[in-house]
PDB file of C-alpha atoms in Angstrom:
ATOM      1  CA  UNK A   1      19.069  -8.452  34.963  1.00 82.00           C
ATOM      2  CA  UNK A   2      16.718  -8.425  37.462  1.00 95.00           C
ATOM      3  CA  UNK A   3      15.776  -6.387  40.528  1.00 96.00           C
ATOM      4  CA  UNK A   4      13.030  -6.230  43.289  1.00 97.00           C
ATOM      5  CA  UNK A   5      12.881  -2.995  44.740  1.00 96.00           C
ATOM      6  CA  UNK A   6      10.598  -2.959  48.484  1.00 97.00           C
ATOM      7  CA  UNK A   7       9.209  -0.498  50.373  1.00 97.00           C
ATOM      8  CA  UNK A   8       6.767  -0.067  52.875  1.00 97.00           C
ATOM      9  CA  UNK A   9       8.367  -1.338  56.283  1.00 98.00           C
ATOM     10  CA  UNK A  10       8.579   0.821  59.900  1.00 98.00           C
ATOM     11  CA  UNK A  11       7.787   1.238  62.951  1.00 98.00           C
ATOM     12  CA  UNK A  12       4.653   0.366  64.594  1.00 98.00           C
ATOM     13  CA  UNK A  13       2.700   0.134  68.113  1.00 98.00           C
ATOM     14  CA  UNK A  14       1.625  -3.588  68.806  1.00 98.00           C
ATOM     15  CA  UNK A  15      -2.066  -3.875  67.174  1.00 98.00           C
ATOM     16  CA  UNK A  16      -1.070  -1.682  64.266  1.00 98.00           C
ATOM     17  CA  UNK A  17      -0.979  -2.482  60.386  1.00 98.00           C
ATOM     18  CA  UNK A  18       1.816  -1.421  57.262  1.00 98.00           C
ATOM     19  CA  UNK A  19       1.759  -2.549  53.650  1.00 98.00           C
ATOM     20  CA  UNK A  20       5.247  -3.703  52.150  1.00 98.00           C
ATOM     21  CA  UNK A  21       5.586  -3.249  48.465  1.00 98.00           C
ATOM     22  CA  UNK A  22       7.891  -5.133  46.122  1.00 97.00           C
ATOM     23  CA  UNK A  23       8.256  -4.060  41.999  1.00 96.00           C
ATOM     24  CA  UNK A  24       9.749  -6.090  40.278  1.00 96.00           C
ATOM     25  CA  UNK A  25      11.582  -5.063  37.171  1.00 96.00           C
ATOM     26  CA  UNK A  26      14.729  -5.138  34.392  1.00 95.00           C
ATOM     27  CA  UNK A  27      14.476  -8.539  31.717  1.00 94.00           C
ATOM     28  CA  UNK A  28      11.743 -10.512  32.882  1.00 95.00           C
ATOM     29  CA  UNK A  29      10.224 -12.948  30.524  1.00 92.00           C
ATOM     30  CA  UNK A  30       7.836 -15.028  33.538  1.00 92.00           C
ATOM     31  CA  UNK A  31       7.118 -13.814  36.783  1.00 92.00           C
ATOM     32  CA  UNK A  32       6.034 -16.537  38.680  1.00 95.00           C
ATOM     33  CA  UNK A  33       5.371 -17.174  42.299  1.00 97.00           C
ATOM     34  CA  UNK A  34       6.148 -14.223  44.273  1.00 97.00           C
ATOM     35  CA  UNK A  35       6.415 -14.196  48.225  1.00 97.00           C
ATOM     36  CA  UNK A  36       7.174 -12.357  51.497  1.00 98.00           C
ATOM     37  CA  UNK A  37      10.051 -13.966  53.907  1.00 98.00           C
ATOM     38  CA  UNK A  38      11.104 -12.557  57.137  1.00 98.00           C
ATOM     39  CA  UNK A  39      14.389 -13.039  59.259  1.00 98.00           C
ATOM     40  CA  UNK A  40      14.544 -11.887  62.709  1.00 97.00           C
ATOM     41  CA  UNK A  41      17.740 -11.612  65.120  1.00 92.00           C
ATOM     42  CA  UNK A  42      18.890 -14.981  65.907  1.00 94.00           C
ATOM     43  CA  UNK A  43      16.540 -16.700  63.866  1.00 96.00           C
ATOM     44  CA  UNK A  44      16.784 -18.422  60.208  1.00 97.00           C
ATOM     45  CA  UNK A  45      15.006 -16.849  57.479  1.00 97.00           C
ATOM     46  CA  UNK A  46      11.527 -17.879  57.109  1.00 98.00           C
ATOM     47  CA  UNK A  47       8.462 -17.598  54.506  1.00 98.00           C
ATOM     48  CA  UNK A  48       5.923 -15.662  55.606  1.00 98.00           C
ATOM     49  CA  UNK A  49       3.576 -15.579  52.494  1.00 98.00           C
ATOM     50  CA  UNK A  50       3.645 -16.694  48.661  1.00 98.00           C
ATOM     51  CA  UNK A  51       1.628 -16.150  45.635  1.00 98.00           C
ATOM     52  CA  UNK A  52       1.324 -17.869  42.397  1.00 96.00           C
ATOM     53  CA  UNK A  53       0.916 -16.081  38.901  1.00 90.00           C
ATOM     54  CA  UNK A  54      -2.620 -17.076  39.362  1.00 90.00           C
ATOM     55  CA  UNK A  55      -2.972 -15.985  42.478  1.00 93.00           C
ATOM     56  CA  UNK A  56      -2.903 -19.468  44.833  1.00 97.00           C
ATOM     57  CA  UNK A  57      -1.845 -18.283  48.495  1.00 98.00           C
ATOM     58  CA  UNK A  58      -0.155 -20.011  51.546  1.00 98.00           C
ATOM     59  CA  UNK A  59       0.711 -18.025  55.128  1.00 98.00           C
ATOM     60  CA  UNK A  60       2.721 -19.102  57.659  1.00 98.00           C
ATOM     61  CA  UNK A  61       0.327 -20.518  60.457  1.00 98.00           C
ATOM     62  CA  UNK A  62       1.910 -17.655  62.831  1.00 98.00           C
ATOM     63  CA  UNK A  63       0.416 -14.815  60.011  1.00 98.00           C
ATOM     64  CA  UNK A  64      -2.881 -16.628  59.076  1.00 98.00           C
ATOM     65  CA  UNK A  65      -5.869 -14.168  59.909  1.00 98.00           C
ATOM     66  CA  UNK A  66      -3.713 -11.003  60.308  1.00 98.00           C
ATOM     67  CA  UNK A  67      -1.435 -11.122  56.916  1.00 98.00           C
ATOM     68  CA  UNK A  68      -2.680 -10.552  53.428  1.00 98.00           C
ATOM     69  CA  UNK A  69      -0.684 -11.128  50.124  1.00 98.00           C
ATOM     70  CA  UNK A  70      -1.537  -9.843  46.888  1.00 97.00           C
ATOM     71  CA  UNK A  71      -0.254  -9.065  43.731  1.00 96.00           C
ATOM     72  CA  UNK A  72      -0.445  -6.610  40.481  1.00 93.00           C
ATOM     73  CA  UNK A  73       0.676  -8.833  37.493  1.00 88.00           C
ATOM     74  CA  UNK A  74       0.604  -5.939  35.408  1.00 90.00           C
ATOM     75  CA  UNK A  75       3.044  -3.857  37.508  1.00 92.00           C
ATOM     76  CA  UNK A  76       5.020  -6.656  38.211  1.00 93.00           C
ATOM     77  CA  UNK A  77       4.402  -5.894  41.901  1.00 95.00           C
ATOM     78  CA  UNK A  78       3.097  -7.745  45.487  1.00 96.00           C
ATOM     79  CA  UNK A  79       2.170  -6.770  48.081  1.00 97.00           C
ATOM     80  CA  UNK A  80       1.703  -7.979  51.791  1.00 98.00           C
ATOM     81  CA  UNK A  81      -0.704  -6.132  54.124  1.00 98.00           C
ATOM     82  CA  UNK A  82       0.293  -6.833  58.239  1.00 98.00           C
ATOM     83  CA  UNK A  83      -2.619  -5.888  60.394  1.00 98.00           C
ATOM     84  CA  UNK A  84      -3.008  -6.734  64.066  1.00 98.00           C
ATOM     85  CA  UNK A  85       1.080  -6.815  64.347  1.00 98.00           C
ATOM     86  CA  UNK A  86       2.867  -8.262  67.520  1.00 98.00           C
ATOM     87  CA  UNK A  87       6.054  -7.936  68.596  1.00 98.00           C
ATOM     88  CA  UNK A  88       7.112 -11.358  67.748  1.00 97.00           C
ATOM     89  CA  UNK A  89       6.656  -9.592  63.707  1.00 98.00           C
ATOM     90  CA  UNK A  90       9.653  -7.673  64.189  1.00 98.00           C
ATOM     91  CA  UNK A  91      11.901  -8.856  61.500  1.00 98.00           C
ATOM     92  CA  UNK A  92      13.877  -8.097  58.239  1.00 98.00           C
ATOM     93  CA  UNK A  93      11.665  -8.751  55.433  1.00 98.00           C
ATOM     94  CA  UNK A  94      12.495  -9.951  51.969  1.00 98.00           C
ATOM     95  CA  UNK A  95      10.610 -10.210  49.147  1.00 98.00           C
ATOM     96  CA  UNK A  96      11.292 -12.927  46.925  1.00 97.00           C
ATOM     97  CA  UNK A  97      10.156 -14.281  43.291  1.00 96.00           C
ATOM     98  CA  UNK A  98      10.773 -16.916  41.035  1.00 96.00           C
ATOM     99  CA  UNK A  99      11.900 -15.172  37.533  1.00 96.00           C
ATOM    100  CA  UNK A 100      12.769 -16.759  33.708  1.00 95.00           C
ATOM    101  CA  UNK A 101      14.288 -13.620  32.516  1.00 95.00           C
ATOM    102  CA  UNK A 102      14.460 -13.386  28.698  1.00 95.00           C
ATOM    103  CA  UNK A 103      17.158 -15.443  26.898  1.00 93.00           C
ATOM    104  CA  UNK A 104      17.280 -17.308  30.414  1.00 93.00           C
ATOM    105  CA  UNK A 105      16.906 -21.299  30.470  1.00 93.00           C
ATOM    106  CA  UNK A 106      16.470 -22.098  34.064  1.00 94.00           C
ATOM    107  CA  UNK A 107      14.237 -20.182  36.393  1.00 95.00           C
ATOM    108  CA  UNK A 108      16.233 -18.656  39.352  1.00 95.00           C
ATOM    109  CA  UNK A 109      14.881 -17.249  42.632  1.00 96.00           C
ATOM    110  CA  UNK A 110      15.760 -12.966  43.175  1.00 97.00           C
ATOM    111  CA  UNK A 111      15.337 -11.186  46.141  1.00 97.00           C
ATOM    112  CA  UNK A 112      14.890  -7.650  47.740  1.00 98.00           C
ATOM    113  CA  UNK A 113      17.080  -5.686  49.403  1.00 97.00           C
ATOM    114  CA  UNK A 114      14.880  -6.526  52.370  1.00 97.00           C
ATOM    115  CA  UNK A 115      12.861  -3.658  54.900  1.00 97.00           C
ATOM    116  CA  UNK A 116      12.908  -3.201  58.700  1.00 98.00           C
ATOM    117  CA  UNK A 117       9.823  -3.956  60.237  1.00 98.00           C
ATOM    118  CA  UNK A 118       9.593  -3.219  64.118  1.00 98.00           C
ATOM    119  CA  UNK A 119       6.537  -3.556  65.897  1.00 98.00           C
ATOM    120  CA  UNK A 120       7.295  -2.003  69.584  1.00 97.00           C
ATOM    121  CA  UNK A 121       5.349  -0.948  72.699  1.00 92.00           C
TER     122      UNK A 121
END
């Protein structure tokens, strides 16, 4: 049993900045690479950001410069900063990780509840 819990998302002015926040908790054995996807109206879900265990990062070229994950392996928790948002942010976002939970043989991917970000003039 497994669940990712987020926070963080809103409403913003073009130019402005937020912090989503995902914990991760419940019977977790690995915690492995952990990342940010968005989904906006009309549009298939995308990845935004990941993070390995280790802390190896890849951004979508359209975040690269203005988006910042990060995580807190001993909280069980990432993070993605958004600075210099644009409109074309506005989205769902879901956090997602990779998770052996204990007793568990195959690793399975979990996700958040997702969070409204709207960036908006």
């Amino acid at each position: 049993q497994v669940q990712l819990v987020e926070s963080g998302g809103g409403l913003v002015h073009p130019g402005g900045s937020l912090r989503l926040s995902c914990a991760a908790s419940g019977s977790i054995l690995i915690l492995s690479t952990m990342g940010w996807y968005r989904q906006a109206p009309g549009k298939q879900r995308e990845l935004v950001a990941r993070i390995s265990r280790g802390g190896s990062m890849d951004y979508a070229d359209s975040v690269k410069g203005r988006f910042t994950i990060s995580r807190e392996n001993a909280k069980n928790t990432v993070y993605l900063q958004m600075n210099s948002l644009e409109p074309e942010d506005t989205a769902v976002y879901y956090c997602n990780g990779n998770i052996l939970v204990r007793n568990g043989r195959t690793w399975d991917d979990y996700w958040g509840q997702g969070t409204q970000v709207t960036v908006s003039s």
